Short mmCIF file of C-alpha atoms and ligand atoms in Angstrom, two decimals:
data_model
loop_
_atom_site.label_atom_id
_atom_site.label_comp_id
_atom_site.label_asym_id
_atom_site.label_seq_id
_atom_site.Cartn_x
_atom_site.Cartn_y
_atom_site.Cartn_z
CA UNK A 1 -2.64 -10.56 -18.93
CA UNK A 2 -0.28 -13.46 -18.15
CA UNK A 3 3.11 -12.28 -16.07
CA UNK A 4 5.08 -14.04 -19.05
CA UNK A 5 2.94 -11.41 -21.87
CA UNK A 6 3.93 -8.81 -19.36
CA UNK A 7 7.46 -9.17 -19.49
CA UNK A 8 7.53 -9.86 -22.77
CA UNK A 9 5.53 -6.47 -23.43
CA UNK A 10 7.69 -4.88 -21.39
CA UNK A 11 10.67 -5.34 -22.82
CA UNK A 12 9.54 -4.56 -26.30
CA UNK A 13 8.19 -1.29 -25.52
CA UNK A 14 11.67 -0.67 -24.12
CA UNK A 15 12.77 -1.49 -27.57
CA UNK A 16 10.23 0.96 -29.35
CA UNK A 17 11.61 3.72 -26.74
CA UNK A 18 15.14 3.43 -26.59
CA UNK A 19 16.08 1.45 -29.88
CA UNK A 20 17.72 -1.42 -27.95
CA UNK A 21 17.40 -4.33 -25.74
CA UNK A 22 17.08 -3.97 -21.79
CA UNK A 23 19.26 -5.61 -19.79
CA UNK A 24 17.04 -6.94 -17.46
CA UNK A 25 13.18 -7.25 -16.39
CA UNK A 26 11.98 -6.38 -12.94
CA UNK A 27 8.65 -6.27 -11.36
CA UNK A 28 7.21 -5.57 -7.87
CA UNK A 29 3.38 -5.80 -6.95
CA UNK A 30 0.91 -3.22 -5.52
CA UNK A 31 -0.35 -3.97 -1.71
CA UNK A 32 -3.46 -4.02 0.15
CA UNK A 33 -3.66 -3.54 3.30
CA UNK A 34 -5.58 -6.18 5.63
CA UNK A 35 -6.16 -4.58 8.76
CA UNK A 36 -4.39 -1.70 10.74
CA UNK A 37 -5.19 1.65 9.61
CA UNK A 38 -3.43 5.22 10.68
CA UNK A 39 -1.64 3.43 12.97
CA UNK A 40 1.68 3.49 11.15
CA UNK A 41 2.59 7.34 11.46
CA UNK A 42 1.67 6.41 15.50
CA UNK A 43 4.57 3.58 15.24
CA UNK A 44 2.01 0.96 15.79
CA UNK A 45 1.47 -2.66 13.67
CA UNK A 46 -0.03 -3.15 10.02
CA UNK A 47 -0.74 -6.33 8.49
CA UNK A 48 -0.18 -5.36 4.15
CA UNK A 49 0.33 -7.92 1.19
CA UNK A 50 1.74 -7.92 -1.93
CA UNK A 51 -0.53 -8.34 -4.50
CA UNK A 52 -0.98 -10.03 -8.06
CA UNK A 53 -1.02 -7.38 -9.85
CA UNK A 54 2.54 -5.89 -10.41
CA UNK A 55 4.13 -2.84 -12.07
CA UNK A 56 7.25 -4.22 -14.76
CA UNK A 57 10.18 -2.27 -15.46
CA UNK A 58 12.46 -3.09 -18.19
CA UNK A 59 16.36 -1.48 -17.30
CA UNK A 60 19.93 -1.06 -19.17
CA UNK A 61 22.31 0.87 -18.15
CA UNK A 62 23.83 3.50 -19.75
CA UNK A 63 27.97 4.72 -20.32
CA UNK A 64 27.30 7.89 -18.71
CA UNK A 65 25.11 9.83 -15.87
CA UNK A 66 22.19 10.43 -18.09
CA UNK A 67 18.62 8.73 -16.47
CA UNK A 68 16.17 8.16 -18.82
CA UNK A 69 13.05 6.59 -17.98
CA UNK A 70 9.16 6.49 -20.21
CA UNK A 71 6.01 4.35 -19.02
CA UNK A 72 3.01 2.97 -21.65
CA UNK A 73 0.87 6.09 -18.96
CA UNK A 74 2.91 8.44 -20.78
CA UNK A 75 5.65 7.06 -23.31
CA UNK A 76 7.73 10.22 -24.29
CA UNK A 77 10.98 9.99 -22.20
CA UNK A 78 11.95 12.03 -18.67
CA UNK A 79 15.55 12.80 -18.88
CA UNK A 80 17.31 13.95 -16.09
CA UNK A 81 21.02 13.93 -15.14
CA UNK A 82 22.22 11.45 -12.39
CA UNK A 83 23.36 14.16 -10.23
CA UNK A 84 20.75 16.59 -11.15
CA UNK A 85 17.92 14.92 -9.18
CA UNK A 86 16.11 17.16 -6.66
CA UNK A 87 12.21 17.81 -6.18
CA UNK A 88 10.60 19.81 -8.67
CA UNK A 89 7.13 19.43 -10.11
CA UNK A 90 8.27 19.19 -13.90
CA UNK A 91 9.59 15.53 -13.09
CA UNK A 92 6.15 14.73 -12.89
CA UNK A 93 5.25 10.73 -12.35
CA UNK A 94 9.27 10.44 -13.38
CA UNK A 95 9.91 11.97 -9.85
CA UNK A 96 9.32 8.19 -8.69
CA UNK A 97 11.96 6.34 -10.51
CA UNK A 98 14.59 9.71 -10.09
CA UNK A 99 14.10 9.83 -6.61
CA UNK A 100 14.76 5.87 -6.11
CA UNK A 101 18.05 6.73 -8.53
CA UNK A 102 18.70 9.37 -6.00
CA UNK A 103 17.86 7.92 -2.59
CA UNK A 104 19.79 4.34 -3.73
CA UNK A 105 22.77 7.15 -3.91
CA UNK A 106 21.99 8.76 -0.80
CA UNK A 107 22.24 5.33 1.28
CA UNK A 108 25.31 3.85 -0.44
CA UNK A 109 26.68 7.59 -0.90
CA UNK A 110 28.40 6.12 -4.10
CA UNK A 111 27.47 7.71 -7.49
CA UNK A 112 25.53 5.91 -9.85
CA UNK A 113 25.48 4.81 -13.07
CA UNK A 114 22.82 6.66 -15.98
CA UNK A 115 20.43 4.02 -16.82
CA UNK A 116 17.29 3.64 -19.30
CA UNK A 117 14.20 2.30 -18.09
CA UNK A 118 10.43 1.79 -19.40
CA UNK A 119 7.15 0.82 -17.01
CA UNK A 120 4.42 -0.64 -17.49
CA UNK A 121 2.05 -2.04 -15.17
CA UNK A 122 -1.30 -3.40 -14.53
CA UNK A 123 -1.50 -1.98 -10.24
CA UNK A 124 -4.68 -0.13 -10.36
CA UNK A 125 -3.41 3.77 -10.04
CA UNK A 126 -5.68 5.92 -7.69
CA UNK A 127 -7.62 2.83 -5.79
CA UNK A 128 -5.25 2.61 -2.80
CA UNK A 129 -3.37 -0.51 -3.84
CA UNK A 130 0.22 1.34 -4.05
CA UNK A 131 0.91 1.74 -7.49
CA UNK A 132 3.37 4.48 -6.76
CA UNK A 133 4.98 2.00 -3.95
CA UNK A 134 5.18 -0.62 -6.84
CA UNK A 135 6.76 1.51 -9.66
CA UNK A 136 9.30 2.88 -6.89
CA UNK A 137 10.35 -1.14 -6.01
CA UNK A 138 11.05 -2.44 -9.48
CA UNK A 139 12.95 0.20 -10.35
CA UNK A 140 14.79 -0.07 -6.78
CA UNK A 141 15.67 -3.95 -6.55
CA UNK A 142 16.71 -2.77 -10.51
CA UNK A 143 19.34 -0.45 -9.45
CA UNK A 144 20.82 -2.29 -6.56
CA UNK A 145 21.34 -5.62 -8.77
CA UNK A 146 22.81 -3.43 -12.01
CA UNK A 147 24.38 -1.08 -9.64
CA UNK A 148 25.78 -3.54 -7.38
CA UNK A 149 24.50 -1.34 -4.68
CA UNK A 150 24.31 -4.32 -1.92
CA UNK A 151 21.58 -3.16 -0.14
CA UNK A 152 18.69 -5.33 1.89
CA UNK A 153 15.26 -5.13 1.08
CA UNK A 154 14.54 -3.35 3.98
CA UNK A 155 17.18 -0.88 3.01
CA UNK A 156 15.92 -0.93 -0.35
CA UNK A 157 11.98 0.14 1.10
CA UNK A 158 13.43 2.84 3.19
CA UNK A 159 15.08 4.09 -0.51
CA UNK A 160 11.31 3.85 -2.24
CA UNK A 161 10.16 5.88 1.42
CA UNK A 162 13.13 8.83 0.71
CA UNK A 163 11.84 8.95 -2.51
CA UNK A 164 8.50 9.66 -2.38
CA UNK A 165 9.27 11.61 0.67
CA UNK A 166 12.08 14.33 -0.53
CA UNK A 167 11.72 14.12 -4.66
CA UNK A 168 8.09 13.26 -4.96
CA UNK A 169 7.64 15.35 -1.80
CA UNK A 170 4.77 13.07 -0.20
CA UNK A 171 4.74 12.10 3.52
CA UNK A 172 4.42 9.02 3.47
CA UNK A 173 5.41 6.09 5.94
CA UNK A 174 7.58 2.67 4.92
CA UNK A 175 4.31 0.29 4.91
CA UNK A 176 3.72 -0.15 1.18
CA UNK A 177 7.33 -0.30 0.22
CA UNK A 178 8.05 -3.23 2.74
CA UNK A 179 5.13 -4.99 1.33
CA UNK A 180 6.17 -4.65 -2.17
CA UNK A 181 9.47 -6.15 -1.16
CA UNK A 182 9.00 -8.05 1.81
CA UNK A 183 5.53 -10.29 0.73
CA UNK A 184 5.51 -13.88 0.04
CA UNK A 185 2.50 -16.12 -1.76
CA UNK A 186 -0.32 -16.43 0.51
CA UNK A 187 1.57 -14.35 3.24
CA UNK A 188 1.15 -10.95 4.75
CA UNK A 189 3.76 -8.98 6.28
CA UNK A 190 3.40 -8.15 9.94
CA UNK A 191 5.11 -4.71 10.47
CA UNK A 192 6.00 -3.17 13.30
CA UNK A 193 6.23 0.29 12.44
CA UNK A 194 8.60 1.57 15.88
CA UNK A 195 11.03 -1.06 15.41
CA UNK A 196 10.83 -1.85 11.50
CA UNK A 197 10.73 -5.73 12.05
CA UNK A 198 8.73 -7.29 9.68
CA UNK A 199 7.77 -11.10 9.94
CA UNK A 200 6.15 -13.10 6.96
CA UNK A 201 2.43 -14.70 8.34
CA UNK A 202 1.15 -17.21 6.25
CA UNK A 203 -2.69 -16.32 5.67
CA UNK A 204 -3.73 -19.55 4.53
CA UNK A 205 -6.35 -18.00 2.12
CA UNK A 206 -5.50 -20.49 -0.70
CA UNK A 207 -6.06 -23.75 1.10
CA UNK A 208 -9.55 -22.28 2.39
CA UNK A 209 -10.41 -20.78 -0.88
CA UNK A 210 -10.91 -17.34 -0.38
CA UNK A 211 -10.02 -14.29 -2.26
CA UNK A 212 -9.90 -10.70 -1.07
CA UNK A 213 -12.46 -8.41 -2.73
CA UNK A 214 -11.33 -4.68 -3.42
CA UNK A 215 -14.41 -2.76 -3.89
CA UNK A 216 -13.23 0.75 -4.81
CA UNK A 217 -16.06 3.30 -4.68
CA UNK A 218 -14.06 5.98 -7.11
CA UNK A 219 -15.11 8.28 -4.68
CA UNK A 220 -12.12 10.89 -4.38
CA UNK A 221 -10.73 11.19 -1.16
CA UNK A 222 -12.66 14.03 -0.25
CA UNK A 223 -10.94 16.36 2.27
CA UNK A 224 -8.37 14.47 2.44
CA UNK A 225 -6.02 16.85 3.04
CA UNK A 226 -7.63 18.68 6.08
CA UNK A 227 -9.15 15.36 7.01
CA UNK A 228 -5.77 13.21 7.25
CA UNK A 229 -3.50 16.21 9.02
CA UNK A 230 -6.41 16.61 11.80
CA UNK A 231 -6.76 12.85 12.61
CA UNK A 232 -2.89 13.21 12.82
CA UNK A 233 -3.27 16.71 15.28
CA UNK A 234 -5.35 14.61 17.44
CA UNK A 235 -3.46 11.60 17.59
CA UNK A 236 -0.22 13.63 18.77
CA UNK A 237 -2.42 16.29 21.50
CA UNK A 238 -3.99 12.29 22.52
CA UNK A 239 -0.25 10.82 22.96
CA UNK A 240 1.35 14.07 24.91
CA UNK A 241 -1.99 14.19 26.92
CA UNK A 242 -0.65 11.17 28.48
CA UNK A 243 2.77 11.59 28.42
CA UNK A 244 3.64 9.02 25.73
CA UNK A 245 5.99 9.67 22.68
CA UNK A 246 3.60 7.79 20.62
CA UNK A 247 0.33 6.40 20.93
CA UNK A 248 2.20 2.48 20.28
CA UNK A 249 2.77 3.46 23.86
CA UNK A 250 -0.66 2.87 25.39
CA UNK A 251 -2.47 -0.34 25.47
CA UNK A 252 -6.19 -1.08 25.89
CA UNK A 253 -5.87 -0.95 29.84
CA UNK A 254 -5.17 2.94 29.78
CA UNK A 255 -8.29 4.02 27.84
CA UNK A 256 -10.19 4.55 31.29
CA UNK A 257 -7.33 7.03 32.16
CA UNK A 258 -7.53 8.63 28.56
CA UNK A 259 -11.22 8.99 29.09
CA UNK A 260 -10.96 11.25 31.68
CA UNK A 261 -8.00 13.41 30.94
CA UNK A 262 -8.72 14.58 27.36
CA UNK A 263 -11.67 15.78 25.23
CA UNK A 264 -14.15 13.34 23.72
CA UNK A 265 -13.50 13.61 20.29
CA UNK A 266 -9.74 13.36 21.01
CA UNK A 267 -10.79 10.32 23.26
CA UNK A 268 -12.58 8.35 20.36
CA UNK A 269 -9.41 9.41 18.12
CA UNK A 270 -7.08 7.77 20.43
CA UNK A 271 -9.60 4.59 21.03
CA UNK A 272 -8.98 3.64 17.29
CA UNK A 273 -5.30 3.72 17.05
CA UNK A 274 -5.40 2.13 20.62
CA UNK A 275 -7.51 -1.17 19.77
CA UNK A 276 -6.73 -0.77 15.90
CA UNK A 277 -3.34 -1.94 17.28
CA UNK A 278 -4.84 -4.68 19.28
CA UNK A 279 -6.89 -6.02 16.54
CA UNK A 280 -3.64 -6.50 13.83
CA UNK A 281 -1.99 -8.28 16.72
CA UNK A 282 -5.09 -10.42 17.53
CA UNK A 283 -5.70 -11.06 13.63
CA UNK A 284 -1.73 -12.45 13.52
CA UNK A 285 -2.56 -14.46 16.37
CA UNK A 286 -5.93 -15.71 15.22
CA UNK A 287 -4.41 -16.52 11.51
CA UNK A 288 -1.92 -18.48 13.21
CA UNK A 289 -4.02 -20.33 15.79
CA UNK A 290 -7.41 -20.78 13.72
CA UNK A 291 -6.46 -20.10 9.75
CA UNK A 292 -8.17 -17.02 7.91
CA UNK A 293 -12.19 -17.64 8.99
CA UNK A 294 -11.60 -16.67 12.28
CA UNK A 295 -10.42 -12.71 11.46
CA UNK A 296 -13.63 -11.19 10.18
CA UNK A 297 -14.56 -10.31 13.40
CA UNK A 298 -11.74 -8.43 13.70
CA UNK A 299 -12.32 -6.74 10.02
CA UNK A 300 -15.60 -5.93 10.95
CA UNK A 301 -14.51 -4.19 14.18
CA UNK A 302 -11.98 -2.35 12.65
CA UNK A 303 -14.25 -0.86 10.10
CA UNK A 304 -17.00 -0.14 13.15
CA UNK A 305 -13.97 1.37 14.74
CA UNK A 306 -12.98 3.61 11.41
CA UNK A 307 -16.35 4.69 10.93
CA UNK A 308 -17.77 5.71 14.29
CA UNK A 309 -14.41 6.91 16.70
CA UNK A 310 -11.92 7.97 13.98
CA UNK A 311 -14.88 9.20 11.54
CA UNK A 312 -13.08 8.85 8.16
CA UNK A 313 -15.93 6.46 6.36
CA UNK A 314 -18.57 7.73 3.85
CA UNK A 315 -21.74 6.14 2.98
CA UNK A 316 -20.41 4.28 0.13
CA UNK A 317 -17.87 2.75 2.10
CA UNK A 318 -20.61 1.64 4.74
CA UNK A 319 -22.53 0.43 2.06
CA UNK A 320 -19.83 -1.90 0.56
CA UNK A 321 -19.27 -3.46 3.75
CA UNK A 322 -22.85 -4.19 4.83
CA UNK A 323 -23.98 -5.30 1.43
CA UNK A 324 -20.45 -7.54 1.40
CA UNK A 325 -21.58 -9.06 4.62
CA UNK A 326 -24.99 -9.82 4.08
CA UNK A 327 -24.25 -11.45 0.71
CA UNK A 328 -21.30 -13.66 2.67
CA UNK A 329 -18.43 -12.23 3.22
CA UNK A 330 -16.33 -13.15 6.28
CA UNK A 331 -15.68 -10.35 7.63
CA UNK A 332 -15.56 -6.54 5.67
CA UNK A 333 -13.98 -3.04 6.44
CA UNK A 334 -13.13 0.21 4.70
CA UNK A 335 -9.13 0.13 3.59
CA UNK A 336 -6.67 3.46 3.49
CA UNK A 337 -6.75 6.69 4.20
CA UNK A 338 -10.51 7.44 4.14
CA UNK A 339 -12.90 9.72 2.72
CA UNK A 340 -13.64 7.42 -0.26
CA UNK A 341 -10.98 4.95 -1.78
CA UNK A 342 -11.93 1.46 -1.43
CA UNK A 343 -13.22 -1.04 0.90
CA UNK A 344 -12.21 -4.82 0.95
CA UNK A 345 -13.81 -7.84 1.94
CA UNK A 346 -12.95 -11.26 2.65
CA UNK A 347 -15.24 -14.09 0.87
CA UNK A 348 -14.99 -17.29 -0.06
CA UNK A 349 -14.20 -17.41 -3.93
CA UNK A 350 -17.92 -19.21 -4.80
CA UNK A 351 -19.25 -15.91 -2.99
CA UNK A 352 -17.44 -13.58 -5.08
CA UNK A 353 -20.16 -13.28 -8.24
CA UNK A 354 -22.78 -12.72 -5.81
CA UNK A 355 -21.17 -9.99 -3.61
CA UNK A 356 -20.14 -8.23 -6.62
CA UNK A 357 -23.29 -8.22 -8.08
CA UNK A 358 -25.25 -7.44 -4.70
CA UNK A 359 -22.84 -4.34 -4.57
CA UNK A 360 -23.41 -3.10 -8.01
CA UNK A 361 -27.25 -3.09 -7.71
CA UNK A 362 -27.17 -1.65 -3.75
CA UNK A 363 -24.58 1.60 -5.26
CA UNK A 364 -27.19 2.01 -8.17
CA UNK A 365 -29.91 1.77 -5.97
CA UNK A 366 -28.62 4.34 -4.02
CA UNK A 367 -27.88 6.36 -7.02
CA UNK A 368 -23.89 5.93 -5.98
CA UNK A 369 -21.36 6.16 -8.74
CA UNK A 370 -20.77 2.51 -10.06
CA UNK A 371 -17.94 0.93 -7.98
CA UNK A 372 -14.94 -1.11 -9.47
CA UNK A 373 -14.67 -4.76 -7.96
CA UNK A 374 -12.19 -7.25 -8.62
CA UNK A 375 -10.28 -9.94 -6.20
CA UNK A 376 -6.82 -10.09 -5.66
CA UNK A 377 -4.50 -12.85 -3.87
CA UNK A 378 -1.08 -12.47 -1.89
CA UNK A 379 1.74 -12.57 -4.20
CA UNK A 380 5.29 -12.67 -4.36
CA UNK A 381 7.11 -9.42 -3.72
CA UNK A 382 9.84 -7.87 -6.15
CA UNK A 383 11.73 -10.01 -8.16
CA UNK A 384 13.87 -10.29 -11.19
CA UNK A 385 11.58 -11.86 -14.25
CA UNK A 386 14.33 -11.74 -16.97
P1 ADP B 401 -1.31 4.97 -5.22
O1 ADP B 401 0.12 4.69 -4.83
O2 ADP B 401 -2.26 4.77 -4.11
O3 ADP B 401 -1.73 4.22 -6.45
P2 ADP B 401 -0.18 7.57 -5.55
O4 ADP B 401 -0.80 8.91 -5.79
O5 ADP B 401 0.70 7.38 -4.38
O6 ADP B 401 -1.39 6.51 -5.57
O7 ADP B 401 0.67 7.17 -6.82
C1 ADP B 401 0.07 7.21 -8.11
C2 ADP B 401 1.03 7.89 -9.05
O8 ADP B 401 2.14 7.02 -9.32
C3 ADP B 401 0.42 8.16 -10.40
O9 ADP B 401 -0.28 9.38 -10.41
C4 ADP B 401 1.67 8.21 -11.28
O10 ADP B 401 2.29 9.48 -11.15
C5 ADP B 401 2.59 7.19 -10.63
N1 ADP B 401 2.58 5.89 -11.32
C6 ADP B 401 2.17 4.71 -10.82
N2 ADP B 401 2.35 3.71 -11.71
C7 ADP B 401 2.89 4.27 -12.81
C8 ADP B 401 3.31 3.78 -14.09
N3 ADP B 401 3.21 2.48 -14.42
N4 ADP B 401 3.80 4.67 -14.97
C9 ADP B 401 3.90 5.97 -14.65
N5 ADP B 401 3.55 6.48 -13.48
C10 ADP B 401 3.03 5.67 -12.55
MG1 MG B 402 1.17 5.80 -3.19
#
């Protein structure tokens, strides 16, 4: 679908659910995330983008403190009052917008105003591409323009973060938020998760011609529950092992010292964050210095890394990144949290047929549930469209 058929459809579903015309159409994209995994919740760097695909939300504002808000997932209304909002399983998917509503509050501590609002969106939900961090954004730059709220975009991430972490009740760090707010066209955003400064790196995939390939295996992430809090156990016992608030604190030159004061599982943990770190800052550098060929090195080491110190691959995810490679990708790793989800790899667009296809035929080979693969390019972040 075209952006402008979007919008369009957007607002006329708004119509159909509320029996008037929004005020306003707003949109922010999904992200994926380039290179620099688990190292945010260890206040170390990530390199995210927004995405083309986008999540629309068509607003008005209401006379009093009612919030209602409907989506084309599920089109029969939430309704909640303004000052009602808390964290309660009910809200279901609605918990999103309401807890923007609410966090936008908590920041400015100045009441609202009720609104109506309807989503729809075409961010992939469940393959690791942030629809949650997209819904939360439109609805967010939304409010602060109707509101008059005055808040920065970084202020207006942190709102999508208190959201998802006290109403949707999800622990989640800032990373896809700023992305969704923060990206440019063919730009990433370099975060830097201790101090919050982001900086806009162009990736200069356009003038080279590549795309970036999301191969999601639909694998659940299995154990990810158990899986994620351990790898987060270990990365705390590896930081006060040596003495460090955070593992940010420790650069490549201390991993001899680590070696021999902890355990070696513990030891491999703290390797990944340590030269996951290294590798976003090296892939910044390289972009800048050589353009977008040069980083699948780094993409490939990173998924090496993932897979054989931090241990959260599976076979599918191995898979997609060795077939990707043989068939001519620049560089491929595993994306996320692990335990399934999705991996990406970087190709040059004429290569994109024949790594899709090489993937298909290696998962069914393999007798692996049939992936979904698509390409995506670096957007724009939020915005108003109408
Ligand atoms: P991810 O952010 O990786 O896609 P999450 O579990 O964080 O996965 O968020 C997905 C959830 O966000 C969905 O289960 C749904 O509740 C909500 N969501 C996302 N987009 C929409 C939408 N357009 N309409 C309604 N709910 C949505
Ligand atoms: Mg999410």
């Amino acid at each position: 679908m075209t952006t402008s058929k979007n919008i369009e459809a957007v607002a006329a579903a708004f119509g159909s659910a509320f029996g008037y015309e929004p005020a306003g159409v707003w949109s922010a994209p999904g992200r994926v995330n380039l290179i620099g995994e688990h190292t945010d919740y260890n206040l170390g760097f990530v390199l995210p983008f927004a995405i083309n695909r986008r999540t629309y939300a068509a607003v008005s504002l209401r006379s009093d403190s009612i919030v209602r808000v409907a989506s084309s997932f599920s089109q029969t209304p939430h309704e909640i009052d303004l000052s009602a909002i808390e964290r309660n399983p009910e809200n279901d998917w609605a918990a999103y917008p309401f807890g923007v509503a609410w966090a936008i509050q908590q920041i400015t501590d100045k009441p609202g105003i009720g609104f109506d609002a309807f989503f729809d969106s075409d961010v992939p939900v469940g393959s690791g591409l942030s629809s949650s961090a997209a819904i939360e954004c439109s609805i967010g730059l939304a409010l602060n323009e109707l509101w008059a709220a005055g808040l920065t975009r970084q202020q207006l991430a942190r709102a999508g973060q208190l959201a998802e972490n006290e109403i949707v009740g999800a622990p989640t760090g800032i990373m896809d938020q700023s992305a969704s707010l923060l990206g440019e066209r063919d730009h990433a955003v370099f975060l830097d998760c201790k101090s919050l400064e982001a900086k806009s790196i162009e990736l200069g995939f356009d003038a080279e011609n590549l795309e970036l390939m999301i191969i999601d295996t639909r694998v659940a992430h299995r154990l990810v529950d158990g899986g994620y809090a351990a790898r987060r156990d270990s990365c705390e016992l590896g930081a006060s092992t040596m003495g460090v608030s955070s593992l940010r604190e420790l650069s490549v030159g201390d991993l001899p010292r680590a070696h021999e004061v902890m355990d070696g599982v513990t030891y491999r943990r703290v390797r990944h964050i340590v030269t996951e770190n290294d590798r976003v800052v090296e892939t910044v550098n390289k972009l800048q210095e050589e353009g977008p060929r040069a980083i699948g090195a780094l993409l490939n080491a990173s998924h090496v890394s993932m897979r054989d110190d931090f241990e959260i691959s599976i076979d599918e995810l191995d898979t997609a990144v060795d077939v990707a490679n043989r068939h001519g990708a620049i560089g491929a790793r595993m994306t996320g949290g692990g335990f399934g989800g999705a991996a990406i790899a970087l190709a040059p667009i004429e290569r994109v047929s024949e790594i899709t296809l090489a993937v298909l035929a290696e998962f069914e080979l393999l007798g692996y549930a049939k992936p979904n693969i698509f390409a995506v390019t670096a957007d724009q972040g939020a915005r108003r469209d109408r």
